[in-house]
Tab-separated table of C-alpha atoms in Angstrom:
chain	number	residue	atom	x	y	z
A	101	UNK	CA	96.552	80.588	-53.571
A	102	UNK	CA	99.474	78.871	-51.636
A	103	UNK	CA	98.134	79.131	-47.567
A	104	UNK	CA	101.130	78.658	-45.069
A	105	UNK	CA	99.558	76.826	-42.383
A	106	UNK	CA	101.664	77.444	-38.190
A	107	UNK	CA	100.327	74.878	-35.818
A	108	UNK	CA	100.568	76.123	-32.575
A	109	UNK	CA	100.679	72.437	-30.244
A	110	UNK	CA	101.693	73.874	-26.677
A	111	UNK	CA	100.002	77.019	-26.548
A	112	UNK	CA	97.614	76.211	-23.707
A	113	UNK	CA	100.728	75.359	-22.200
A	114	UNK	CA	102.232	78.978	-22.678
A	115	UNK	CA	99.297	80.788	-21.885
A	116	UNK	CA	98.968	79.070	-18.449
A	117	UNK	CA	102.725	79.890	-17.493
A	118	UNK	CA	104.281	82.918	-19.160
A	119	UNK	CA	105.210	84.222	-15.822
A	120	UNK	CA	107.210	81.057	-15.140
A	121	UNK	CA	111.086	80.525	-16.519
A	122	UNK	CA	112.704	77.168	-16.341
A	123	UNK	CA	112.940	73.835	-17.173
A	124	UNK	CA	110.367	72.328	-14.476
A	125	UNK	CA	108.063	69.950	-16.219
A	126	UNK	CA	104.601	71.237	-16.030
A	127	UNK	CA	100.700	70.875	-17.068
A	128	UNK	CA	97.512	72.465	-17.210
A	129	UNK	CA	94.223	70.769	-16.514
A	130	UNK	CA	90.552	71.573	-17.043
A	131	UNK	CA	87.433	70.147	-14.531
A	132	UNK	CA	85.157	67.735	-15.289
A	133	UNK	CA	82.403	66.138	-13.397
A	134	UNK	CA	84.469	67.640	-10.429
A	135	UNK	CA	87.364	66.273	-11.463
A	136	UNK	CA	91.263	67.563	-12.568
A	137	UNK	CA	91.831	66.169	-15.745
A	138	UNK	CA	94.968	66.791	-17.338
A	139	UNK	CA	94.117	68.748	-20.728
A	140	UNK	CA	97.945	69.238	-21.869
A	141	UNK	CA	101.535	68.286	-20.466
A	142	UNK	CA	104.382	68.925	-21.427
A	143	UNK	CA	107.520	66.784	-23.383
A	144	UNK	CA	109.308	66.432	-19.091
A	145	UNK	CA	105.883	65.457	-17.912
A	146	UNK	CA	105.106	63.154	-20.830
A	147	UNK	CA	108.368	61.618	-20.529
A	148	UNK	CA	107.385	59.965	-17.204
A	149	UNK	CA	103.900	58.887	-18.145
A	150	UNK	CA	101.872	61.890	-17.715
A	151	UNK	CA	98.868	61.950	-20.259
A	152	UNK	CA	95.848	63.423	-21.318
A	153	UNK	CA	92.867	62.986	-19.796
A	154	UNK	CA	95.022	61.297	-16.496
A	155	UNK	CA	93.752	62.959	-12.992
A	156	UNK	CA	96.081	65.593	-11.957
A	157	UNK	CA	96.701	63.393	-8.699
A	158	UNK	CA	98.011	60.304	-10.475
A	159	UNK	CA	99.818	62.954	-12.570
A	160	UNK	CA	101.621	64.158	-9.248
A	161	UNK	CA	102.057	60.381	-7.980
A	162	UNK	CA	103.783	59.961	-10.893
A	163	UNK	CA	106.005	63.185	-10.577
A	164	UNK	CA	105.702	65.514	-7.848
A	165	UNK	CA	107.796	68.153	-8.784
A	166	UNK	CA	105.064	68.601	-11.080
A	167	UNK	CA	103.609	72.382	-12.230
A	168	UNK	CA	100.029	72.283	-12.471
A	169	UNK	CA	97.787	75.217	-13.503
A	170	UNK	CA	94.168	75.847	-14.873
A	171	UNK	CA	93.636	76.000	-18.689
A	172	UNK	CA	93.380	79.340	-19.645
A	173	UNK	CA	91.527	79.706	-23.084
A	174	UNK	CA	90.865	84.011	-22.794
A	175	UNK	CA	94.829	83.958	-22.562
A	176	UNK	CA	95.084	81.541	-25.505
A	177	UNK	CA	92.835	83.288	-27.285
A	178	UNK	CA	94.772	86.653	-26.760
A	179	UNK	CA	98.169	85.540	-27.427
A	180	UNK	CA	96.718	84.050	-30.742
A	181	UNK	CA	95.371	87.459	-31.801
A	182	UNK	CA	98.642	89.001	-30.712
A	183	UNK	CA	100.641	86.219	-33.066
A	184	UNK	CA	98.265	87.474	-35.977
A	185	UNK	CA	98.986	90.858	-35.906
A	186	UNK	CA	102.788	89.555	-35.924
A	187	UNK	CA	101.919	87.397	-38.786
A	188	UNK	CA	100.139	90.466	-40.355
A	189	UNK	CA	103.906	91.355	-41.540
A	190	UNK	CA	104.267	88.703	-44.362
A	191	UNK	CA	100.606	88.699	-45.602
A	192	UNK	CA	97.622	90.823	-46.120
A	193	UNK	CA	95.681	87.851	-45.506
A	194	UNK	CA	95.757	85.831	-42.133
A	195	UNK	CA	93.381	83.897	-40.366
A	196	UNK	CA	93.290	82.849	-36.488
A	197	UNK	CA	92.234	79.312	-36.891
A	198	UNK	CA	91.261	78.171	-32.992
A	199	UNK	CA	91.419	74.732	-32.073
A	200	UNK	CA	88.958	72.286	-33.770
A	201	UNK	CA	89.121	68.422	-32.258
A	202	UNK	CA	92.200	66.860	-32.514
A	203	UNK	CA	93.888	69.703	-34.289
A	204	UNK	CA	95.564	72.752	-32.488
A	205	UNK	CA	95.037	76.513	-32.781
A	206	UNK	CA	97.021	77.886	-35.657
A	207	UNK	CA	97.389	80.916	-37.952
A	208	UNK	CA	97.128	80.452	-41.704
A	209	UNK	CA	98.869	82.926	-43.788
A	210	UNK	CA	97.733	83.456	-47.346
A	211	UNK	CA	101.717	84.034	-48.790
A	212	UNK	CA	101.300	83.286	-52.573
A	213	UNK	CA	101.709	86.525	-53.445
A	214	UNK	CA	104.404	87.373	-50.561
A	215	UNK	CA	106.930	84.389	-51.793
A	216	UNK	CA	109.214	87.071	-54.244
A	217	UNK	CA	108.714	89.877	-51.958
A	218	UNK	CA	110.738	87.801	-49.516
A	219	UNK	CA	113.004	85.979	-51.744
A	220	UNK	CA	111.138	82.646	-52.379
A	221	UNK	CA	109.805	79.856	-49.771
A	222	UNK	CA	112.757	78.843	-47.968
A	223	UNK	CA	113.894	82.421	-46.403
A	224	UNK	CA	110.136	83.290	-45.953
A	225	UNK	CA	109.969	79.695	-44.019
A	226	UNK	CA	113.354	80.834	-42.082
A	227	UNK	CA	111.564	83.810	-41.119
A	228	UNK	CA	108.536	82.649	-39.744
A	229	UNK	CA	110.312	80.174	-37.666
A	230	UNK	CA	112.841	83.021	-36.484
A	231	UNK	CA	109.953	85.305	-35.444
A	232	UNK	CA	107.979	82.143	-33.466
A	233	UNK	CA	111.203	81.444	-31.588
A	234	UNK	CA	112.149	84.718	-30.568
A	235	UNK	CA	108.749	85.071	-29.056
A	236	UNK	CA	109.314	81.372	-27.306
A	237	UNK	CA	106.416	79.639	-28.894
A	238	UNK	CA	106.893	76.113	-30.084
A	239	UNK	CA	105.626	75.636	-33.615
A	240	UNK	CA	105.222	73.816	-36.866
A	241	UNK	CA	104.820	75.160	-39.983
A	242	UNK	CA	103.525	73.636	-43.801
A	243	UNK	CA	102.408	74.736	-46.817
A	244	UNK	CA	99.619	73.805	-49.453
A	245	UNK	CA	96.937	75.439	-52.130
A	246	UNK	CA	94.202	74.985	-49.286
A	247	UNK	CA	93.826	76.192	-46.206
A	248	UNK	CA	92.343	73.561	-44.239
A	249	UNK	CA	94.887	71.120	-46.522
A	250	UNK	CA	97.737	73.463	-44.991
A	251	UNK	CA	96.700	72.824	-41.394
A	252	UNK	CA	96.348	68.979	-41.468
A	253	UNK	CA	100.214	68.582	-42.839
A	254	UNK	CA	101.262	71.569	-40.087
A	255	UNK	CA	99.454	69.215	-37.154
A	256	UNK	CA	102.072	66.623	-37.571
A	257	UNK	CA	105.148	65.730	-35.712
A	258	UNK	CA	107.668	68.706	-36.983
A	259	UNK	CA	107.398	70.731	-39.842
A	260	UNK	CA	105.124	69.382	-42.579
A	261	UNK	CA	105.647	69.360	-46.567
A	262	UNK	CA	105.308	72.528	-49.058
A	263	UNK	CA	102.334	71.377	-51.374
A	264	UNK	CA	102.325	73.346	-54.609
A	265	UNK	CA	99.419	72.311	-56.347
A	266	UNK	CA	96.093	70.551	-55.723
A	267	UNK	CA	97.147	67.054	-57.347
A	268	UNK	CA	100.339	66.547	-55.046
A	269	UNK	CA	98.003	67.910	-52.280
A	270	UNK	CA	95.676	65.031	-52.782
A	271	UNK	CA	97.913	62.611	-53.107
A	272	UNK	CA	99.981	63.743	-50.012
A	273	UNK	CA	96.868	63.893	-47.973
A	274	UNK	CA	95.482	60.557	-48.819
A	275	UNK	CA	98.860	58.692	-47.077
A	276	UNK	CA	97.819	60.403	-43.737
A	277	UNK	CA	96.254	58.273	-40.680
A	278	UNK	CA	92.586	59.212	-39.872
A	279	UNK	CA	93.433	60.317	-36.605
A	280	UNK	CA	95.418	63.435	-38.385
A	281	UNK	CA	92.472	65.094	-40.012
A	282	UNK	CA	90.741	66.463	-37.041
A	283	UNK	CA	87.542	64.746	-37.535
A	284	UNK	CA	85.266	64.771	-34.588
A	285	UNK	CA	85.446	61.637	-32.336
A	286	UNK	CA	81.909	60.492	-33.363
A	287	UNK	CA	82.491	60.464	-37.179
A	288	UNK	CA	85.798	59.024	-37.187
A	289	UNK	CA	85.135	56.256	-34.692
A	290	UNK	CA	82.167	55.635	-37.310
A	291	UNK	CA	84.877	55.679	-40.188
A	292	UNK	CA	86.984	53.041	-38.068
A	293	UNK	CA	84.427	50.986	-37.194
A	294	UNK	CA	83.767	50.825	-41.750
A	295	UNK	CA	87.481	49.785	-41.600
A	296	UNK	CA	89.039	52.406	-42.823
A	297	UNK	CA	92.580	54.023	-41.219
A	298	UNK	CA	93.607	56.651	-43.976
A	299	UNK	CA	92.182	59.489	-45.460
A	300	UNK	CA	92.840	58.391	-49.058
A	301	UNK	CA	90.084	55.293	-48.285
A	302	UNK	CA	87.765	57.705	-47.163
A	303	UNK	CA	88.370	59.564	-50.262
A	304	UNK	CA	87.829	56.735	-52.476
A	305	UNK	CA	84.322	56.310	-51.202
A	306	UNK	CA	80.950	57.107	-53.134
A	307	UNK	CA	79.840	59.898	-52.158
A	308	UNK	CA	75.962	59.254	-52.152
A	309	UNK	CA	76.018	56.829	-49.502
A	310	UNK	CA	78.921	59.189	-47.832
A	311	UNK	CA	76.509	61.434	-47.547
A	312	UNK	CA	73.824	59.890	-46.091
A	313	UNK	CA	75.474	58.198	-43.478
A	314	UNK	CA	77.950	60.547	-42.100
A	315	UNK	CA	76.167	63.856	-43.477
A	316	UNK	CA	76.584	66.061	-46.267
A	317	UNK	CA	78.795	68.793	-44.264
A	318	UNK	CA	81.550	66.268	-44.177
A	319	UNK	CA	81.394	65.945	-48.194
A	320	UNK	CA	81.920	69.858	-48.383
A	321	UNK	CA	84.624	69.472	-45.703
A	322	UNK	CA	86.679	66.483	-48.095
A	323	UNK	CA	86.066	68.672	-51.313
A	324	UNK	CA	87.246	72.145	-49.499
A	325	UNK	CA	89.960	69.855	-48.081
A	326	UNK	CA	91.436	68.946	-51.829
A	327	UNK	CA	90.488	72.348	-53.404
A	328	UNK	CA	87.899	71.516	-55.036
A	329	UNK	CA	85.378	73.843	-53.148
A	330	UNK	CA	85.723	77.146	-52.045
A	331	UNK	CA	86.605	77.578	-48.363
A	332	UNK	CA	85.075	79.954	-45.868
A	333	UNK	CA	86.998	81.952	-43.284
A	334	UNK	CA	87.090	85.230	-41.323
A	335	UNK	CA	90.530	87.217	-41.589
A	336	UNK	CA	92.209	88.629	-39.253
A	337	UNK	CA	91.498	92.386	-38.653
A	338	UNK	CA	94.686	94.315	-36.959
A	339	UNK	CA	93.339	96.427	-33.527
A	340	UNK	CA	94.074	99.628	-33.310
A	341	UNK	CA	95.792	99.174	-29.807
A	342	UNK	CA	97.461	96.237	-27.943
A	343	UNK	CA	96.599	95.497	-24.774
A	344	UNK	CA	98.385	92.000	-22.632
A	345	UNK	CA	98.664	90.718	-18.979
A	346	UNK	CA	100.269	88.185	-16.797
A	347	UNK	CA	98.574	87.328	-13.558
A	348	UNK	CA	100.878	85.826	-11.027
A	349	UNK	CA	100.052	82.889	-8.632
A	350	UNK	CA	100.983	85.258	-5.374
A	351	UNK	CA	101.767	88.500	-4.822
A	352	UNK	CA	105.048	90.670	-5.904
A	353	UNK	CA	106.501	92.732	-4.011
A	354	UNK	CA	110.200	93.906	-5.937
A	355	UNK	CA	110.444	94.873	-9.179
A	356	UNK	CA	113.473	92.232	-10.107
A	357	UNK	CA	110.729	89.672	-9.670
A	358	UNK	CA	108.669	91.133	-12.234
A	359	UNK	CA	111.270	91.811	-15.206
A	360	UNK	CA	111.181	88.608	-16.662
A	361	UNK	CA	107.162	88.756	-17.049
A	362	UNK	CA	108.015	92.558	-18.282
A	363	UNK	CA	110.357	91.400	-20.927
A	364	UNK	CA	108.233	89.274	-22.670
A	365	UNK	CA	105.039	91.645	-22.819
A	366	UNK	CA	107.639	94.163	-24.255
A	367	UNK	CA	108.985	91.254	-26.940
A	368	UNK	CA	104.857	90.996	-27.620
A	369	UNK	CA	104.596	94.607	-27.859
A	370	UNK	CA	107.493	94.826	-30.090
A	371	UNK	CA	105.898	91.832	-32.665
A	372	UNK	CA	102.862	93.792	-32.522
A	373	UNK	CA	103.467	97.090	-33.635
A	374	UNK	CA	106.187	95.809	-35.920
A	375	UNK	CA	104.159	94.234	-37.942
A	376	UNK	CA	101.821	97.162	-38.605
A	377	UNK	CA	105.249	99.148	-39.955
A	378	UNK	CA	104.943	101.193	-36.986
A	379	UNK	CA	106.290	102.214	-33.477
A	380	UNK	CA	104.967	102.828	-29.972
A	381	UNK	CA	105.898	106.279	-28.311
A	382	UNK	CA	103.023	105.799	-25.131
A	383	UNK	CA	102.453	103.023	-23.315
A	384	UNK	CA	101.370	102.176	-19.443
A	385	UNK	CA	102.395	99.536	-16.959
A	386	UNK	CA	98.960	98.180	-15.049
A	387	UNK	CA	99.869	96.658	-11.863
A	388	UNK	CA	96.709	94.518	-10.026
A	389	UNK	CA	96.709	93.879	-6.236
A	390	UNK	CA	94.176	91.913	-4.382
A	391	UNK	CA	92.597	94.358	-2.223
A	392	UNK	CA	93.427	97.341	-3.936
A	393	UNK	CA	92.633	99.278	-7.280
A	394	UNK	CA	95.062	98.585	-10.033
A	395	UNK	CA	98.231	101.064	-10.090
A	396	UNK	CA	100.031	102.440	-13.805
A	397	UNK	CA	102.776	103.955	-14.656
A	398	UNK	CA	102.919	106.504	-17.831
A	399	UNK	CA	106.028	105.643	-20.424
A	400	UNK	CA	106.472	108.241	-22.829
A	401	UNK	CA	109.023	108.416	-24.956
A	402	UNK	CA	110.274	110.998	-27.209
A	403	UNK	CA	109.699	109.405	-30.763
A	404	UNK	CA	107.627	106.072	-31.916
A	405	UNK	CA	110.405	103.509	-31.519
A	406	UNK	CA	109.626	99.628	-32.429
A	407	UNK	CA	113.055	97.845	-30.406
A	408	UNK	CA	111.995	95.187	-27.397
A	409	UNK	CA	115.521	95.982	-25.480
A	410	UNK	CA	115.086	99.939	-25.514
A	411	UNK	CA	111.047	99.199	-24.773
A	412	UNK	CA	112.095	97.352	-21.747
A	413	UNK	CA	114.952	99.392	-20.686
A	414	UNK	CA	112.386	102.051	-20.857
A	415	UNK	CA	110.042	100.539	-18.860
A	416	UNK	CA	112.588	99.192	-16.475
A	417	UNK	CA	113.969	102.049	-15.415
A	418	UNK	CA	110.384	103.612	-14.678
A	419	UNK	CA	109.489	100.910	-12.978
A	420	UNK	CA	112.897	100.652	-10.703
A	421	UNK	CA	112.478	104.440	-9.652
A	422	UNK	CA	108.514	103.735	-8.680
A	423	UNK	CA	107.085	102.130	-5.205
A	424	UNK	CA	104.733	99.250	-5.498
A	425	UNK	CA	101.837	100.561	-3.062
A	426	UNK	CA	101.229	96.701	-2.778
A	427	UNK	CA	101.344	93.196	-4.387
A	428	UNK	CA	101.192	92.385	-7.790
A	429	UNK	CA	99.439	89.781	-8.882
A	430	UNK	CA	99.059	90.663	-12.320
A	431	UNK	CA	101.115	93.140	-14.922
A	432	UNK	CA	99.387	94.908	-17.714
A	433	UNK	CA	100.828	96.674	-20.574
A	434	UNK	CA	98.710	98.923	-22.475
A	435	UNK	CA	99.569	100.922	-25.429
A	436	UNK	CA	96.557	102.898	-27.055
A	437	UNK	CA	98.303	105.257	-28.843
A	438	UNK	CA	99.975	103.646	-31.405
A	439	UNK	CA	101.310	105.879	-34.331
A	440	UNK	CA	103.770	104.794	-37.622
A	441	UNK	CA	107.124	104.481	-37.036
A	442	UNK	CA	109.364	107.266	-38.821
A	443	UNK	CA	112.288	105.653	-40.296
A	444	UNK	CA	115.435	106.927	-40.238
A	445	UNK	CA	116.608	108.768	-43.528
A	446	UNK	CA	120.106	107.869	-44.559
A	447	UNK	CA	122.024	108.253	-47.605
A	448	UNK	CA	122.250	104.818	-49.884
A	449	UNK	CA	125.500	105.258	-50.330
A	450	UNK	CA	126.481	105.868	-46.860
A	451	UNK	CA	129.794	104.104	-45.676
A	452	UNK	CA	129.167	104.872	-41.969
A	453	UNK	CA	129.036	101.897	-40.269
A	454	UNK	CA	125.816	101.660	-37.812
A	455	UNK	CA	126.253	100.556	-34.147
A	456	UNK	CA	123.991	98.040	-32.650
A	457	UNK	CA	122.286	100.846	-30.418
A	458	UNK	CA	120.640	103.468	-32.727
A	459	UNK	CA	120.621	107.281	-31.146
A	460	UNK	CA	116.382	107.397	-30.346
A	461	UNK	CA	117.052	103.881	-27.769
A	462	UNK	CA	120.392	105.590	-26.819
A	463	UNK	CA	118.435	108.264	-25.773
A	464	UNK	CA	115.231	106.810	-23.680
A	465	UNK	CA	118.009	104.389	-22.025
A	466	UNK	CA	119.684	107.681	-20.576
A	467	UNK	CA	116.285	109.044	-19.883
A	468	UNK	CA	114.946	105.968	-18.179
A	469	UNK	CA	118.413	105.702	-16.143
A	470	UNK	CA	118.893	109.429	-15.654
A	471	UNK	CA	115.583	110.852	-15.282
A	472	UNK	CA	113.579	112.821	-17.727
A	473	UNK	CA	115.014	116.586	-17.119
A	474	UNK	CA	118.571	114.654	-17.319
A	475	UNK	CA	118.395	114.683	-20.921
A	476	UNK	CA	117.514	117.715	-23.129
A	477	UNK	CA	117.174	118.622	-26.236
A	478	UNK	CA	119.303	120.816	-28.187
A	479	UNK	CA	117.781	123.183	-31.169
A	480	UNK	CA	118.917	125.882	-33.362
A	481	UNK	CA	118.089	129.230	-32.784
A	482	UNK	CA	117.303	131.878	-35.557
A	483	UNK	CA	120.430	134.523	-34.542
A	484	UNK	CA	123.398	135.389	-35.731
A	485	UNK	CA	125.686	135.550	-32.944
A	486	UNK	CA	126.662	131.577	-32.082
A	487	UNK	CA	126.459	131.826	-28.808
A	488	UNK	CA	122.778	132.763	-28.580
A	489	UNK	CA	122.130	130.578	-31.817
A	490	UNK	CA	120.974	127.484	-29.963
A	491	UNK	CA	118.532	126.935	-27.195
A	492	UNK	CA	117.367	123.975	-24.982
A	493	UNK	CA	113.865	122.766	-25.565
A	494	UNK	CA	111.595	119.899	-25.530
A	495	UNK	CA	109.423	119.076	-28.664
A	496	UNK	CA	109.700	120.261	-31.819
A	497	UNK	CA	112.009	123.227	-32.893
A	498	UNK	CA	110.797	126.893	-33.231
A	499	UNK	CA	110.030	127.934	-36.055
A	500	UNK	CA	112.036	131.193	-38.302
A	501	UNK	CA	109.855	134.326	-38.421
């Protein structure tokens, strides 16, 4: 098995402010013993001394302009399961790995048998990273013959190695710092305090006395860790339907304000049903307001499509022709009927060249721009004078008697 291990280090971070565009510097912060401690910054904030487990208040004296929010793990969590149906595209196997110590959330892709299908490791690396970035989540990415191998070199600064077999995977592992292996602070301040610093020491200890005073769990860890065990892990099981928000710190009252929050669930909706070689043809808009029920607006379009630009033109223009009975302080979008995508037939040997607009987004622009009855649907007509040979209609065509 070769496991492709993506390290996800600032997801907190875009969980807490996916509603948020620009460069301010920014951090989110969890409570402890009544106190704001900062959980995560970001590379401005860290830049002028901001730091984990500093208060949030001597993280404002320090820069003021500061952006500071609440951890949110139930976003985390859902933008993770959203990135493994993405991931679901190069590999039957995939496995939502959440974070564990020092070590961030990741997904692990089993791609072994994907590497030819995709023309070999470096492409299938390009695409992975192409994907992440579209969606705007920082990343690394390595490879190695374990799983739990794969996400120790991904944890790193940067991409980590490609490890092809279990020997290089040892010896690659043993040159890496203690603090790298996402041991829990109690056994690896033990390990320190033996003198040891790498994990290559710890693997050159005997294992009897290993055992007995740092547990046996930690043996099965080191031999899963080097393949020489068999690992245990729950894959990822795609949902039938997809279902993201945004909550906003104040209320919304103008559609411009929430496009940019609208594109990106659309770019997540688009990742989603992508990856399950399908399209989305139905799909609501949930708008939350403080003292009122939540608000939706029906898009249906006329055939599954699977493009994040016609999605959100879609969407757009529904939502630019609708009143907001009040403030939003939180977009939904929920699609629950999600059937496969029907590709478009075409001739191989077809010398027409193909705009970048395809006819089915062509169309649900002009419909979302122009109104529903704006655009119809022309269909033949079983008679033989021409001029009665065609009617307009919705749906499919009638059928000959």
């Amino acid at each position: 098995m070769l496991w492709a291990c993506l390290a996800l280090p600032e997801l907190p971070l875009e969980a807490a402010f996916r509603d948020v565009d620009g460069d301010a510097p920014r951090l989110v912060y969890t409570e402890a013993a009544q106190r704001l401690l900062v959980a995560q910054a970001d590379i401005g904030a860290r830049s002028a001394g901001v730091c984990a487990g500093q208060s949030v208040g001597a993280a404002r004296a320090l820069l003021p302009a500061l952006l500071a929010r609440p951890r949110q793990p139930d976003v985390e969590l859902a933008l993770q399961q959203n990135l493994s149906a993405w991931a679901y595209g190069f590999s039957s196997l995939v496995v939502c790995l959440p974070p564990q110590n020092a070590l961030p959330a990741a997904l692990a892709l089993e791609v072994g048998g994907s590497l030819r299908l995709f023309g070999g490791w470096p492409r299938l690396c390009g695409l992975l990273h192409a994907g992440l970035q579209a969606l705007e989540h920082a990343h690394a990415l390595a490879a190695a013959p374990t799983l739990a191998g794969a996400r120790i070199l991904a944890s790193g600064e940067g991409d980590g190695p490609m490890v092809l077999d279990t020997a290089q995977l040892r010896h690659t592992l043993a040159r890496l710092p203690l603090d790298a292996a996402g041991l829990d602070a109690r056994r690896e301040s033990a390990l320190r305090a033996m003198g040891l610093r790498r994990l290559g020491e710890l693997f050159a200890l005997p294992r009897p006395e290993l055992a007995r005073r740092l547990g046996p769990d930690l043996l099965l860890w080191l031999d899963r860790l080097r393949g020489q065990a068999p690992e245990a892990y729950e894959p990822y099981r795609s949902p039938t339907r997809f279902r993201q928000r945004i909550a906003f710190d104040y209320g919304i009252d103008n559609h411009m304000a929430l496009q940019f929050a609208l594109r990106r669930l659309c770019r997540e909706l688009t990742a989603f049903v992508s990856a399950r070689a399908g399209g989305v043809q139905h799909f609501a808009l949930v708008f939350e307001h403080e003292e009122r029920a939540p608000s939706r607006i029906e898009i249906g379009l006329r055939q599954a499509l699977s493009d994040s630009e016609a999605l959100f033109d879609a969407a757009r223009g529904r939502l630019e022709q609708a009143t907001l009975p009040a403030p939003v302080v939180g977009l939904g979008l929920h699609a629950d009927e999600l059937p496969p995508l029907a590709p478009e037939r075409r001739d191989l040997f077809d010398p027409e060249p193909r705009g970048d607009l395809d006819l089915p987004s062509l169309i649900e622009r002009l419909r979302a721009r122009l109104g529903d009855d704006a655009v119809c649907t022309l269909h033949s007509y079983p008679d033989h004078r021409p001029e009665r040979a065609w009617r307009i209609a919705e749906g499919k065509p009638p059928t000959i008697p």
